[in-house]
């Protein structure tokens, strides 16, 4: 296991982690969270052996193989499949040794190497690598393309495939979903669920964290604290801890004020001097409890966009792509004020092409794109970052956009995006990807658009900024079309979904869980089609399928009954438990409880609160499992 013992980690004069003592056991999947600059990436560097702790101990089993995603990808001429296979270093060593042994006609060595190749699954390695690349969105034709042919985002996917190909004991992933679309994120989520090694994951995607990890290691105030459960459980536990900390802080402040009042009153009186001195010492001995606080540095909202045309934008029998080979065709879409539309579709289906068509970046190859009079478009895509002027500051960008507004008003506005002081006036060239994304969003929002077109707006944004953007979009009154792999953002901001598939744009009747099932069905159908391309033409098989479907429907009805019964019983239990816990939470949040006559009851109440929390968590988990099981067994 990984063991931290009173570990201190610093970069220069800045202490990142102080006194960390915890264990990470084999097979654990841990999410590493904390504010930007708190030390997450430095901790990864420490785990990889690239940095050293300033004091304390870090123990990792010396036999463990560690895998991580490289941040740079040279423009190599080797095929993508071979690049992914390079992630299995032992496989490559054996292949090189086999080639040398065969050239030297060393029969015994050849036999030994083939035996080892069998042990590590080397004969199936190419198939595994191809499956990884397929899950990450690469087509069969891409497998033999040279690495140098791919763009930066796709090269990062190749680096991820290489890391997953490694048969590692410890896998370190730093924002692995940044360059993925939603179907690749869902595939990676499932792959990591089956990973048997120890995983430490940095991610700003709360749905992804909830689905993958079972522990959260949080860095805050130079402390590394381990929480049990996914990200949602961590948020709840942290909120409860901070609530208790705030109650203790307020109680201590009252005690300190009482002691200080006595000292101030009687310090100069000879008869009370000894008592005053004892209270001064009591004040000195009192350990300071910090006030609980959760600071989100981001606070902004969309400006009033004024009157908007109805409809905002229309497509009539529109096509996009190439004249001789359209990517999308026959599209009909009307976007009205206040509509919130999420675009779903598999990798390469044409979601970004549709966004570009809506934005007017490309023209339809057929049909009509018609704007409403008074349309004010706000289009965010990755090229928005490239359009920033590297030598100019955030404030200069704002002044160029709106020279009539007072500089202080623009500074106040930029402060909502965490551009304060020197940060607002520094050139944006050295900004991180997240800082550039925040600036691009700030510029877009200032323009008061009445139609937002957002293509992966959360790339590089941390959890706090994603939360602030979600809140702002919820209050936004204009129309919106969004493509995103962040399911929490899509759930919170979209009223309906459209599916881009097979060159068509159609309404998607379902939510994101239904889309996950749809993706699984499509993958399964593709696998079957690849294995049996003539099956669809086989009438006898189709007839047997219909008969089997009828039998399956009856079996599903029988299978659903006990699940529904258990679900009903859980609902009856959850209601009184939730009500009792709410009453306990309210009592424990009352500062007077800790100083009043019932103070002795606090340990008992906290224990009962924990018991109820565990019961509710288990019941809610089972409730979700039952619903997932029911969703997997359609009633019709």
Tab-separated table of N, CA, C and O in Angstrom, residues 29-103:
chain	number	residue	atom	x	y	z
A	29	UNK	N	-9.651	3.257	-5.305
A	29	UNK	CA	-9.779	4.265	-6.358
A	29	UNK	C	-10.036	5.600	-5.662
A	29	UNK	O	-11.086	5.804	-5.056
A	30	UNK	N	-9.046	6.486	-5.727
A	30	UNK	CA	-9.039	7.711	-4.929
A	30	UNK	C	-9.116	8.927	-5.845
A	30	UNK	O	-8.340	9.057	-6.792
A	31	UNK	N	-10.050	9.818	-5.554
A	31	UNK	CA	-10.115	11.098	-6.247
A	31	UNK	C	-9.334	12.142	-5.463
A	31	UNK	O	-9.536	12.289	-4.253
A	32	UNK	N	-8.424	12.850	-6.107
A	32	UNK	CA	-7.616	13.879	-5.456
A	32	UNK	C	-8.205	15.246	-5.826
A	32	UNK	O	-8.244	15.610	-7.003
A	33	UNK	N	-8.701	15.969	-4.826
A	33	UNK	CA	-9.381	17.240	-5.077
A	33	UNK	C	-8.754	18.359	-4.258
A	33	UNK	O	-8.016	18.113	-3.309
A	34	UNK	N	-9.098	19.581	-4.631
A	34	UNK	CA	-8.587	20.759	-3.941
A	34	UNK	C	-8.549	21.929	-4.904
A	34	UNK	O	-8.629	21.756	-6.130
A	35	UNK	N	-8.416	23.122	-4.363
A	35	UNK	CA	-8.407	24.327	-5.186
A	35	UNK	C	-7.180	24.369	-6.088
A	35	UNK	O	-6.170	23.695	-5.829
A	36	UNK	N	-7.257	25.156	-7.158
A	36	UNK	CA	-6.105	25.326	-8.044
A	36	UNK	C	-4.910	25.855	-7.250
A	36	UNK	O	-5.050	26.765	-6.437
A	37	UNK	N	-3.738	25.239	-7.493
A	37	UNK	CA	-2.524	25.676	-6.819
A	37	UNK	C	-2.314	25.090	-5.448
A	37	UNK	O	-1.342	25.430	-4.766
A	38	UNK	N	-3.209	24.182	-5.015
A	38	UNK	CA	-3.073	23.619	-3.657
A	38	UNK	C	-2.017	22.532	-3.585
A	38	UNK	O	-1.578	22.165	-2.494
A	39	UNK	N	-1.608	21.964	-4.736
A	39	UNK	CA	-0.548	20.959	-4.713
A	39	UNK	C	-0.915	19.608	-5.293
A	39	UNK	O	-0.162	18.642	-5.106
A	40	UNK	N	-2.027	19.513	-6.012
A	40	UNK	CA	-2.436	18.206	-6.554
A	40	UNK	C	-1.400	17.671	-7.547
A	40	UNK	O	-0.971	16.523	-7.450
A	41	UNK	N	-1.012	18.507	-8.512
A	41	UNK	CA	-0.045	18.049	-9.517
A	41	UNK	C	1.322	17.801	-8.895
A	41	UNK	O	2.050	16.885	-9.308
A	42	UNK	N	1.677	18.593	-7.884
A	42	UNK	CA	2.958	18.362	-7.190
A	42	UNK	C	2.936	17.032	-6.456
A	42	UNK	O	3.949	16.314	-6.413
A	43	UNK	N	1.778	16.681	-5.884
A	43	UNK	CA	1.662	15.380	-5.213
A	43	UNK	C	1.818	14.246	-6.224
A	43	UNK	O	2.450	13.224	-5.923
A	44	UNK	N	1.276	14.430	-7.427
A	44	UNK	CA	1.486	13.432	-8.478
A	44	UNK	C	2.969	13.313	-8.816
A	44	UNK	O	3.482	12.214	-9.026
A	45	UNK	N	3.650	14.464	-8.902
A	45	UNK	CA	5.083	14.435	-9.159
A	45	UNK	C	5.831	13.675	-8.077
A	45	UNK	O	6.795	12.958	-8.352
A	46	UNK	N	5.393	13.822	-6.834
A	46	UNK	CA	5.998	13.096	-5.719
A	46	UNK	C	5.768	11.597	-5.870
A	46	UNK	O	6.688	10.785	-5.684
A	47	UNK	N	4.540	11.196	-6.234
A	47	UNK	CA	4.216	9.780	-6.389
A	47	UNK	C	4.968	9.155	-7.562
A	47	UNK	O	5.272	7.962	-7.550
A	48	UNK	N	5.269	9.974	-8.582
A	48	UNK	CA	6.035	9.467	-9.729
A	48	UNK	C	7.532	9.474	-9.489
A	48	UNK	O	8.297	9.019	-10.339
A	49	UNK	N	7.964	10.029	-8.372
A	49	UNK	CA	9.388	10.085	-8.075
A	49	UNK	C	10.102	11.260	-8.697
A	49	UNK	O	11.330	11.337	-8.662
A	50	UNK	N	9.348	12.202	-9.272
A	50	UNK	CA	9.957	13.373	-9.893
A	50	UNK	C	10.242	14.473	-8.876
A	50	UNK	O	11.074	15.344	-9.117
A	51	UNK	N	9.546	14.470	-7.748
A	51	UNK	CA	9.777	15.414	-6.656
A	51	UNK	C	10.059	14.623	-5.380
A	51	UNK	O	9.777	13.417	-5.300
A	52	UNK	N	10.586	15.314	-4.375
A	52	UNK	CA	10.864	14.680	-3.091
A	52	UNK	C	10.215	15.499	-1.982
A	52	UNK	O	10.145	16.733	-2.051
A	53	UNK	N	9.747	14.787	-0.980
A	53	UNK	CA	9.134	15.469	0.158
A	53	UNK	C	10.194	16.249	0.926
A	53	UNK	O	11.381	15.899	0.911
A	54	UNK	N	9.757	17.318	1.606
A	54	UNK	CA	10.683	18.128	2.401
A	54	UNK	C	10.949	17.495	3.759
A	54	UNK	O	12.002	17.717	4.359
A	55	UNK	N	9.982	16.763	4.263
A	55	UNK	CA	10.185	15.995	5.496
A	55	UNK	C	9.115	14.914	5.553
A	55	UNK	O	8.161	14.917	4.777
A	56	UNK	N	9.263	13.987	6.502
A	56	UNK	CA	8.329	12.874	6.591
A	56	UNK	C	8.677	11.769	5.603
A	56	UNK	O	9.739	11.794	4.958
A	57	UNK	N	7.781	10.791	5.493
A	57	UNK	CA	8.050	9.612	4.669
A	57	UNK	C	6.904	9.336	3.704
A	57	UNK	O	5.727	9.544	4.029
A	58	UNK	N	7.272	8.840	2.528
A	58	UNK	CA	6.326	8.309	1.553
A	58	UNK	C	6.825	6.930	1.144
A	58	UNK	O	7.947	6.799	0.649
A	59	UNK	N	6.001	5.919	1.371
A	59	UNK	CA	6.387	4.550	1.029
A	59	UNK	C	5.450	4.007	-0.044
A	59	UNK	O	4.228	4.005	0.122
A	60	UNK	N	6.034	3.557	-1.157
A	60	UNK	CA	5.310	2.880	-2.229
A	60	UNK	C	6.022	1.551	-2.468
A	60	UNK	O	7.253	1.520	-2.551
A	61	UNK	N	5.291	0.441	-2.563
A	61	UNK	CA	5.967	-0.848	-2.801
A	61	UNK	C	6.909	-0.767	-3.987
A	61	UNK	O	6.507	-0.320	-5.073
A	62	UNK	N	8.160	-1.139	-3.807
A	62	UNK	CA	9.153	-0.974	-4.887
A	62	UNK	C	8.839	-1.794	-6.128
A	62	UNK	O	9.314	-1.467	-7.220
A	63	UNK	N	8.047	-2.846	-5.988
A	63	UNK	CA	7.740	-3.689	-7.143
A	63	UNK	C	6.604	-3.134	-7.989
A	63	UNK	O	6.344	-3.627	-9.089
A	64	UNK	N	5.924	-2.102	-7.493
A	64	UNK	CA	4.769	-1.571	-8.220
A	64	UNK	C	5.192	-0.899	-9.524
A	64	UNK	O	6.192	-0.164	-9.576
A	65	UNK	N	4.389	-1.132	-10.565
A	65	UNK	CA	4.549	-0.430	-11.842
A	65	UNK	C	3.560	0.735	-11.852
A	65	UNK	O	2.369	0.553	-11.616
A	66	UNK	N	4.086	1.934	-12.100
A	66	UNK	CA	3.243	3.139	-12.095
A	66	UNK	C	3.048	3.636	-13.523
A	66	UNK	O	4.004	3.716	-14.294
A	67	UNK	N	1.802	3.961	-13.852
A	67	UNK	CA	1.484	4.497	-15.173
A	67	UNK	C	0.867	5.883	-15.025
A	67	UNK	O	0.118	6.131	-14.073
A	68	UNK	N	1.195	6.772	-15.946
A	68	UNK	CA	0.574	8.096	-15.970
A	68	UNK	C	0.516	8.575	-17.414
A	68	UNK	O	1.151	8.000	-18.301
A	69	UNK	N	-0.260	9.616	-17.646
A	69	UNK	CA	-0.446	10.134	-19.004
A	69	UNK	C	0.623	11.181	-19.288
A	69	UNK	O	0.721	12.184	-18.579
A	70	UNK	N	1.400	10.944	-20.326
A	70	UNK	CA	2.416	11.919	-20.724
A	70	UNK	C	1.746	13.196	-21.214
A	70	UNK	O	0.675	13.159	-21.827
A	71	UNK	N	2.349	14.345	-20.931
A	71	UNK	CA	1.775	15.627	-21.329
A	71	UNK	C	2.235	16.076	-22.709
A	71	UNK	O	1.646	16.965	-23.309
A	72	UNK	N	3.279	15.467	-23.227
A	72	UNK	CA	3.787	15.818	-24.551
A	72	UNK	C	3.772	14.581	-25.440
A	72	UNK	O	4.015	13.469	-24.984
A	73	UNK	N	3.466	14.777	-26.721
A	73	UNK	CA	3.475	13.679	-27.691
A	73	UNK	C	4.298	14.101	-28.897
A	73	UNK	O	3.884	14.992	-29.646
A	74	UNK	N	5.475	13.517	-29.087
A	74	UNK	CA	6.273	13.901	-30.260
A	74	UNK	C	5.571	13.497	-31.549
A	74	UNK	O	4.763	12.565	-31.571
A	75	UNK	N	5.876	14.218	-32.625
A	75	UNK	CA	5.258	13.950	-33.932
A	75	UNK	C	5.932	12.730	-34.556
A	75	UNK	O	6.769	12.840	-35.470
A	76	UNK	N	5.566	11.552	-34.065
A	76	UNK	CA	6.206	10.308	-34.499
A	76	UNK	C	5.577	9.791	-35.784
A	76	UNK	O	4.421	10.062	-36.097
A	77	UNK	N	6.353	8.988	-36.492
A	77	UNK	CA	5.861	8.386	-37.727
A	77	UNK	C	5.216	7.028	-37.486
A	77	UNK	O	4.609	6.455	-38.389
A	78	UNK	N	5.335	6.492	-36.271
A	78	UNK	CA	4.801	5.159	-35.994
A	78	UNK	C	3.269	5.201	-35.972
A	78	UNK	O	2.670	6.217	-35.630
A	79	UNK	N	2.611	4.084	-36.317
A	79	UNK	CA	1.144	4.039	-36.322
A	79	UNK	C	0.570	4.210	-34.910
A	79	UNK	O	1.234	3.899	-33.906
A	80	UNK	N	-0.668	4.676	-34.848
A	80	UNK	CA	-1.328	4.908	-33.563
A	80	UNK	C	-1.408	3.629	-32.733
A	80	UNK	O	-1.214	3.662	-31.513
A	81	UNK	N	-1.668	2.500	-33.384
A	81	UNK	CA	-1.781	1.239	-32.645
A	81	UNK	C	-0.466	0.869	-31.992
A	81	UNK	O	-0.432	0.444	-30.828
A	82	UNK	N	0.636	1.020	-32.720
A	82	UNK	CA	1.944	0.706	-32.147
A	82	UNK	C	2.290	1.659	-31.009
A	82	UNK	O	2.913	1.260	-30.018
A	83	UNK	N	1.888	2.925	-31.144
A	83	UNK	CA	2.149	3.899	-30.082
A	83	UNK	C	1.430	3.493	-28.799
A	83	UNK	O	1.992	3.574	-27.699
A	84	UNK	N	0.185	3.031	-28.916
A	84	UNK	CA	-0.556	2.572	-27.744
A	84	UNK	C	0.114	1.341	-27.134
A	84	UNK	O	0.230	1.227	-25.909
A	85	UNK	N	0.581	0.422	-27.977
A	85	UNK	CA	1.236	-0.793	-27.485
A	85	UNK	C	2.516	-0.487	-26.723
A	85	UNK	O	2.922	-1.252	-25.841
A	86	UNK	N	3.161	0.649	-27.040
A	86	UNK	CA	4.387	1.029	-26.337
A	86	UNK	C	4.135	1.243	-24.842
A	86	UNK	O	5.090	1.271	-24.052
A	87	UNK	N	2.870	1.397	-24.447
A	87	UNK	CA	2.563	1.558	-23.030
A	87	UNK	C	2.890	0.330	-22.199
A	87	UNK	O	3.132	0.436	-20.992
A	88	UNK	N	2.897	-0.844	-22.815
A	88	UNK	CA	3.265	-2.076	-22.107
A	88	UNK	C	4.756	-2.309	-22.316
A	88	UNK	O	5.180	-2.962	-23.272
A	89	UNK	N	5.557	-1.771	-21.396
A	89	UNK	CA	7.019	-1.805	-21.557
A	89	UNK	C	7.558	-3.232	-21.561
A	89	UNK	O	8.465	-3.560	-22.335
A	90	UNK	N	7.007	-4.103	-20.698
A	90	UNK	CA	7.503	-5.486	-20.650
A	90	UNK	C	7.207	-6.207	-21.957
A	90	UNK	O	8.037	-6.984	-22.452
A	91	UNK	N	6.016	-5.969	-22.530
A	91	UNK	CA	5.683	-6.578	-23.818
A	91	UNK	C	6.704	-6.184	-24.868
A	91	UNK	O	7.199	-7.043	-25.619
A	92	UNK	N	7.042	-4.922	-24.920
A	92	UNK	CA	8.007	-4.457	-25.915
A	92	UNK	C	9.391	-5.055	-25.664
A	92	UNK	O	10.123	-5.389	-26.616
A	93	UNK	N	9.774	-5.207	-24.384
A	93	UNK	CA	11.081	-5.821	-24.075
A	93	UNK	C	11.109	-7.273	-24.544
A	93	UNK	O	12.115	-7.738	-25.114
A	94	UNK	N	10.019	-7.989	-24.302
A	94	UNK	CA	9.969	-9.398	-24.711
A	94	UNK	C	10.007	-9.516	-26.229
A	94	UNK	O	10.699	-10.384	-26.784
A	95	UNK	N	9.265	-8.633	-26.922
A	95	UNK	CA	9.269	-8.688	-28.384
A	95	UNK	C	10.668	-8.429	-28.939
A	95	UNK	O	11.116	-9.112	-29.876
A	96	UNK	N	11.390	-7.457	-28.348
A	96	UNK	CA	12.753	-7.167	-28.806
A	96	UNK	C	13.681	-8.338	-28.510
A	96	UNK	O	14.531	-8.711	-29.341
A	97	UNK	N	13.524	-8.938	-27.312
A	97	UNK	CA	14.371	-10.080	-26.951
A	97	UNK	C	14.076	-11.281	-27.842
A	97	UNK	O	14.995	-12.034	-28.220
A	98	UNK	N	12.802	-11.476	-28.197
A	98	UNK	CA	12.433	-12.585	-29.089
A	98	UNK	C	13.079	-12.421	-30.460
A	98	UNK	O	13.602	-13.382	-31.050
A	99	UNK	N	13.042	-11.198	-30.951
A	99	UNK	CA	13.640	-10.934	-32.260
A	99	UNK	C	15.133	-11.232	-32.236
A	99	UNK	O	15.672	-11.861	-33.177
A	100	UNK	N	15.812	-10.843	-31.139
A	100	UNK	CA	17.250	-11.104	-31.032
A	100	UNK	C	17.524	-12.598	-30.882
A	100	UNK	O	18.472	-13.142	-31.480
A	101	UNK	N	16.694	-13.289	-30.073
A	101	UNK	CA	16.898	-14.724	-29.850
A	101	UNK	C	16.660	-15.521	-31.122
A	101	UNK	O	17.372	-16.498	-31.402
A	102	UNK	N	15.652	-15.120	-31.904
A	102	UNK	CA	15.381	-15.832	-33.149
A	102	UNK	C	16.508	-15.606	-34.150
A	102	UNK	O	16.886	-16.526	-34.901
A	103	UNK	N	17.065	-14.395	-34.163
A	103	UNK	CA	18.185	-14.120	-35.070
A	103	UNK	C	19.409	-14.935	-34.686
A	103	UNK	O	20.199	-15.344	-35.553
